[in-house]
Amino acid sequence: AQKITQTQPGMFVQEKEAVTLDCTYDTSDQSYGLFWYKQPSSGEMIFLIYQGSYDEQNATEGRYSLNFQKARKSANLVISASQLGDSAMYFCAMREGSGANSKLTFGKGITLSVRP
Amino acid sequence: GAVVSQHPSRVICKSGTSVKIECRSLDFQATTMFWYRQFPKQSLMLMATSNEGSKATYEQGVEKDKFLINHASLTLSTLTVTSAHPEDSSFYICSASSEQGVWYGYTFGSGTRLTVV
């Protein structure tokens, strides 16, 4: 079974509107972390937001928030007030365990296009 | 914040030659380095994990003799693609993590686009 599932092949959003990018995960670990990264066409991986499995509050970072529903094993990214520069590929990733040397497992990614 | 410098950003090499990619952690000690490969429009595939001073652990299906990883110091890790062939053309990206001091998460290099002709 896939550990990280991103099923939306491509998303379109109008500039200034909000958009939700879906991510579900599968793990039997109690301690894990969920990440979202943005990858523009230049290829760099830009860290957006992190949610720990024990965090009770949903993570927020500026225009990014993570809708963490632990029982449903979902960690959707919400981008508010979309900007043209948000057009990129977005990856959800999970770290199982708490060690700094734990590897990340990535989803397939979602392409987001912001329309002017 | 933590920064990882990856070089070169682009390289074109002839089939049969070897190419070395470097990743340096500039302001922290990278106890663990991850190396990924990414094909266009696809996800990152983990190739190997290396801890400083130890042999790298390769993922299933990755040829360790072809993709040589060295992590001799806490600030430098290298990936050497030996006897490169056109099918090795891809985007390679490193990611560093540290068990020392503040955990910055996973810091990625900017990636290397390898083209083998």
Short mmCIF file of C-alpha atoms in Angstrom, two decimals:
data_model
loop_
_atom_site.label_atom_id
_atom_site.label_comp_id
_atom_site.label_asym_id
_atom_site.label_seq_id
_atom_site.Cartn_x
_atom_site.Cartn_y
_atom_site.Cartn_z
CA ALA A 1 0.00 0.00 0.00
CA GLN A 2 1.17 3.50 -0.74
CA LYS A 3 2.25 5.39 2.32
CA ILE A 4 1.41 8.80 0.90
CA THR A 5 -1.46 9.25 -1.52
CA GLN A 6 -2.04 12.35 -3.58
CA THR A 7 -4.75 11.61 -6.10
CA GLN A 8 -5.46 15.01 -7.61
CA PRO A 9 -3.57 15.03 -10.91
CA GLY A 10 -3.76 18.73 -11.43
CA MET A 11 -5.50 21.63 -9.80
CA PHE A 12 -6.52 25.02 -11.09
CA VAL A 13 -7.39 27.99 -8.93
CA GLN A 14 -8.23 31.59 -9.63
CA GLU A 15 -5.83 34.16 -8.28
CA LYS A 16 -6.76 35.37 -4.78
CA GLU A 17 -8.93 32.35 -4.08
CA ALA A 18 -8.16 29.54 -1.64
CA VAL A 19 -7.27 26.01 -2.71
CA THR A 20 -6.98 22.70 -0.88
CA LEU A 21 -4.48 20.06 -1.92
CA ASP A 22 -5.30 16.60 -0.63
CA CYS A 23 -2.99 14.13 1.05
CA THR A 24 -3.72 10.90 2.86
CA TYR A 25 -1.15 8.75 4.58
CA ASP A 26 -0.76 5.29 5.96
CA THR A 27 1.41 4.36 8.92
CA SER A 28 1.29 2.18 11.99
CA ASP A 29 3.77 4.37 13.86
CA GLN A 30 2.48 6.55 16.67
CA SER A 31 5.21 9.11 16.11
CA TYR A 32 5.45 10.57 12.65
CA GLY A 33 5.68 13.88 10.87
CA LEU A 34 3.98 15.25 7.79
CA PHE A 35 5.53 17.77 5.45
CA TRP A 36 4.48 19.77 2.44
CA TYR A 37 6.98 20.97 -0.12
CA LYS A 38 6.63 23.20 -3.16
CA GLN A 39 8.70 22.52 -6.24
CA PRO A 40 8.66 25.23 -8.91
CA SER A 41 9.95 24.57 -12.40
CA SER A 42 13.48 25.46 -11.26
CA GLY A 43 13.50 22.20 -9.30
CA GLU A 44 14.32 23.41 -5.81
CA MET A 45 12.31 21.90 -2.98
CA ILE A 46 10.80 24.61 -0.81
CA PHE A 47 9.59 23.61 2.64
CA LEU A 48 6.14 24.95 3.37
CA ILE A 49 4.76 23.44 6.55
CA TYR A 50 5.19 20.64 9.08
CA GLN A 51 2.74 18.79 11.32
CA GLY A 52 3.84 16.38 14.02
CA SER A 53 1.61 13.47 14.90
CA TYR A 54 1.33 14.65 18.49
CA ASP A 55 0.59 18.26 17.60
CA GLU A 56 -2.94 19.03 18.69
CA GLN A 57 -3.27 22.24 16.74
CA ASN A 58 -3.23 22.43 12.98
CA ALA A 59 0.01 23.92 11.70
CA THR A 60 -0.07 27.33 10.02
CA GLU A 61 2.64 29.25 8.20
CA GLY A 62 1.50 32.50 6.67
CA ARG A 63 -0.88 31.68 3.79
CA TYR A 64 -0.38 27.96 4.33
CA SER A 65 -2.29 25.84 6.78
CA LEU A 66 -2.47 22.12 7.25
CA ASN A 67 -5.82 20.52 7.88
CA PHE A 68 -4.71 17.57 10.00
CA GLN A 69 -7.35 14.91 10.60
CA LYS A 70 -5.55 12.15 12.42
CA ALA A 71 -8.40 9.65 12.58
CA ARG A 72 -8.91 9.93 8.84
CA LYS A 73 -5.15 9.98 8.24
CA SER A 74 -5.34 13.05 6.10
CA ALA A 75 -3.11 16.10 5.99
CA ASN A 76 -4.51 18.48 3.42
CA LEU A 77 -2.69 21.70 2.56
CA VAL A 78 -4.77 24.85 2.32
CA ILE A 79 -3.34 27.81 0.46
CA SER A 80 -5.26 31.01 1.03
CA ALA A 81 -5.29 33.99 -1.31
CA SER A 82 -3.52 32.19 -4.16
CA GLN A 83 -0.85 34.09 -6.05
CA LEU A 84 0.52 33.51 -9.55
CA GLY A 85 3.81 32.49 -7.96
CA ASP A 86 2.07 29.59 -6.26
CA SER A 87 1.95 27.75 -9.58
CA ALA A 88 4.19 24.73 -8.99
CA MET A 89 4.22 21.08 -8.08
CA TYR A 90 3.33 20.29 -4.46
CA PHE A 91 4.48 17.23 -2.59
CA CYS A 92 3.19 15.75 0.64
CA ALA A 93 5.74 13.69 2.55
CA MET A 94 5.88 11.66 5.74
CA ARG A 95 8.62 10.84 8.18
CA GLU A 96 7.97 7.75 10.26
CA GLY A 97 9.57 7.77 13.68
CA SER A 98 11.22 10.75 15.31
CA GLY A 99 14.88 10.39 14.39
CA ALA A 100 16.62 12.99 12.27
CA ASN A 101 17.88 10.15 10.10
CA SER A 102 14.41 8.85 9.36
CA LYS A 103 13.73 8.98 5.66
CA LEU A 104 10.94 10.89 4.00
CA THR A 105 8.39 9.14 1.84
CA PHE A 106 6.89 11.37 -0.84
CA GLY A 107 3.56 11.31 -2.58
CA LYS A 108 3.28 11.58 -6.36
CA GLY A 109 2.70 15.29 -6.20
CA ILE A 110 0.04 17.66 -7.43
CA THR A 111 0.47 20.31 -10.08
CA LEU A 112 -1.19 23.58 -9.13
CA SER A 113 -1.86 26.24 -11.71
CA VAL A 114 -3.01 29.68 -10.61
CA ARG A 115 -5.03 31.59 -13.20
CA PRO A 116 -4.92 35.40 -13.34
CA GLY B 1 18.37 28.80 8.74
CA ALA B 2 20.07 25.71 7.39
CA VAL B 3 21.45 25.81 3.85
CA VAL B 4 22.69 23.03 1.61
CA SER B 5 24.75 24.00 -1.41
CA GLN B 6 24.59 21.53 -4.31
CA HIS B 7 26.92 21.64 -7.31
CA PRO B 8 26.87 21.54 -10.21
CA SER B 9 23.34 22.69 -11.00
CA ARG B 10 23.58 21.34 -14.53
CA VAL B 11 26.02 18.97 -16.16
CA ILE B 12 26.27 17.40 -19.57
CA CYS B 13 28.62 14.48 -19.93
CA LYS B 14 29.52 11.90 -22.53
CA SER B 15 28.33 8.35 -22.21
CA GLY B 16 30.84 6.25 -20.32
CA THR B 17 32.27 9.03 -18.20
CA SER B 18 31.73 9.63 -14.49
CA VAL B 19 30.11 12.62 -12.89
CA LYS B 20 30.44 13.80 -9.30
CA ILE B 21 27.75 15.81 -7.55
CA GLU B 22 28.54 17.58 -4.28
CA CYS B 23 26.30 18.65 -1.45
CA ARG B 24 27.67 20.84 1.31
CA SER B 25 25.87 21.89 4.46
CA LEU B 26 26.94 25.48 5.01
CA ASP B 27 25.92 26.31 8.55
CA PHE B 28 25.10 23.04 10.23
CA GLN B 29 26.47 19.55 10.53
CA ALA B 30 24.63 17.10 8.34
CA THR B 31 24.74 13.81 10.20
CA THR B 32 22.50 12.22 7.57
CA MET B 33 22.29 12.87 3.83
CA PHE B 34 19.60 11.55 1.56
CA TRP B 35 20.03 11.31 -2.21
CA TYR B 36 17.03 11.37 -4.52
CA ARG B 37 16.42 10.97 -8.20
CA GLN B 38 13.51 12.59 -9.98
CA PHE B 39 12.19 12.10 -13.49
CA PRO B 40 10.13 14.87 -15.15
CA LYS B 41 6.69 15.35 -13.63
CA GLN B 42 7.30 12.53 -11.17
CA SER B 43 7.97 12.23 -7.49
CA LEU B 44 11.30 12.05 -5.71
CA MET B 45 12.67 8.54 -5.47
CA LEU B 46 15.03 7.90 -2.59
CA MET B 47 18.23 6.32 -3.85
CA ALA B 48 20.26 6.04 -0.66
CA THR B 49 20.78 7.28 2.86
CA SER B 50 24.22 8.01 4.22
CA ASN B 51 25.38 8.77 7.72
CA GLU B 52 28.67 10.54 8.24
CA GLY B 53 31.54 8.09 8.39
CA SER B 54 29.41 5.07 7.48
CA LYS B 55 28.63 3.24 4.28
CA ALA B 56 25.50 4.37 2.53
CA THR B 57 22.32 2.34 2.70
CA TYR B 58 20.86 1.92 -0.77
CA GLU B 59 17.20 1.46 -1.63
CA GLN B 60 16.13 -1.67 -3.38
CA GLY B 61 16.91 -1.60 -7.07
CA VAL B 62 19.60 1.07 -6.86
CA GLU B 63 23.01 -0.09 -8.09
CA LYS B 64 25.54 0.76 -5.42
CA ASP B 65 28.46 0.29 -7.80
CA LYS B 66 26.97 2.74 -10.23
CA PHE B 67 25.90 5.40 -7.77
CA LEU B 68 28.78 5.86 -5.35
CA ILE B 69 27.98 7.86 -2.27
CA ASN B 70 30.58 9.28 0.06
CA HIS B 71 29.82 11.10 3.30
CA ALA B 72 33.27 11.52 4.73
CA SER B 73 32.57 14.65 6.76
CA LEU B 74 29.66 16.29 8.52
CA THR B 75 29.52 19.01 5.89
CA LEU B 76 30.12 17.21 2.63
CA SER B 77 28.49 14.33 0.80
CA THR B 78 29.09 13.35 -2.81
CA LEU B 79 27.24 11.23 -5.34
CA THR B 80 29.29 9.88 -8.22
CA VAL B 81 27.48 8.46 -11.22
CA THR B 82 29.99 6.05 -12.69
CA SER B 83 30.09 5.10 -16.36
CA ALA B 84 27.06 7.22 -17.04
CA HIS B 85 24.62 6.28 -19.79
CA PRO B 86 21.72 8.20 -21.32
CA GLU B 87 19.24 6.39 -19.06
CA ASP B 88 21.01 7.97 -16.07
CA SER B 89 19.91 11.40 -17.28
CA SER B 90 17.74 12.76 -14.53
CA PHE B 91 17.40 15.37 -11.79
CA TYR B 92 19.38 14.46 -8.68
CA ILE B 93 18.77 16.22 -5.40
CA CYS B 94 20.22 15.83 -1.92
CA SER B 95 18.62 16.46 1.43
CA ALA B 96 20.40 16.84 4.75
CA SER B 97 19.27 16.32 8.29
CA SER B 98 21.08 16.72 11.57
CA GLU B 99 20.83 15.05 14.94
CA GLN B 100 22.98 17.75 16.48
CA GLY B 101 21.64 20.94 17.93
CA VAL B 102 18.44 22.43 16.60
CA TRP B 103 16.58 20.20 14.15
CA TYR B 104 15.90 22.22 11.05
CA GLY B 105 14.03 19.43 9.35
CA TYR B 106 15.19 18.27 5.98
CA THR B 107 17.19 20.83 4.03
CA PHE B 108 17.34 20.24 0.32
CA GLY B 109 20.02 21.21 -2.13
CA SER B 110 18.96 23.00 -5.29
CA GLY B 111 19.38 19.90 -7.42
CA THR B 112 21.56 18.79 -10.33
CA ARG B 113 20.20 18.22 -13.80
CA LEU B 114 22.33 15.52 -15.43
CA THR B 115 22.23 14.94 -19.17
CA VAL B 116 24.25 12.08 -20.60
CA VAL B 117 24.84 12.26 -24.35
#
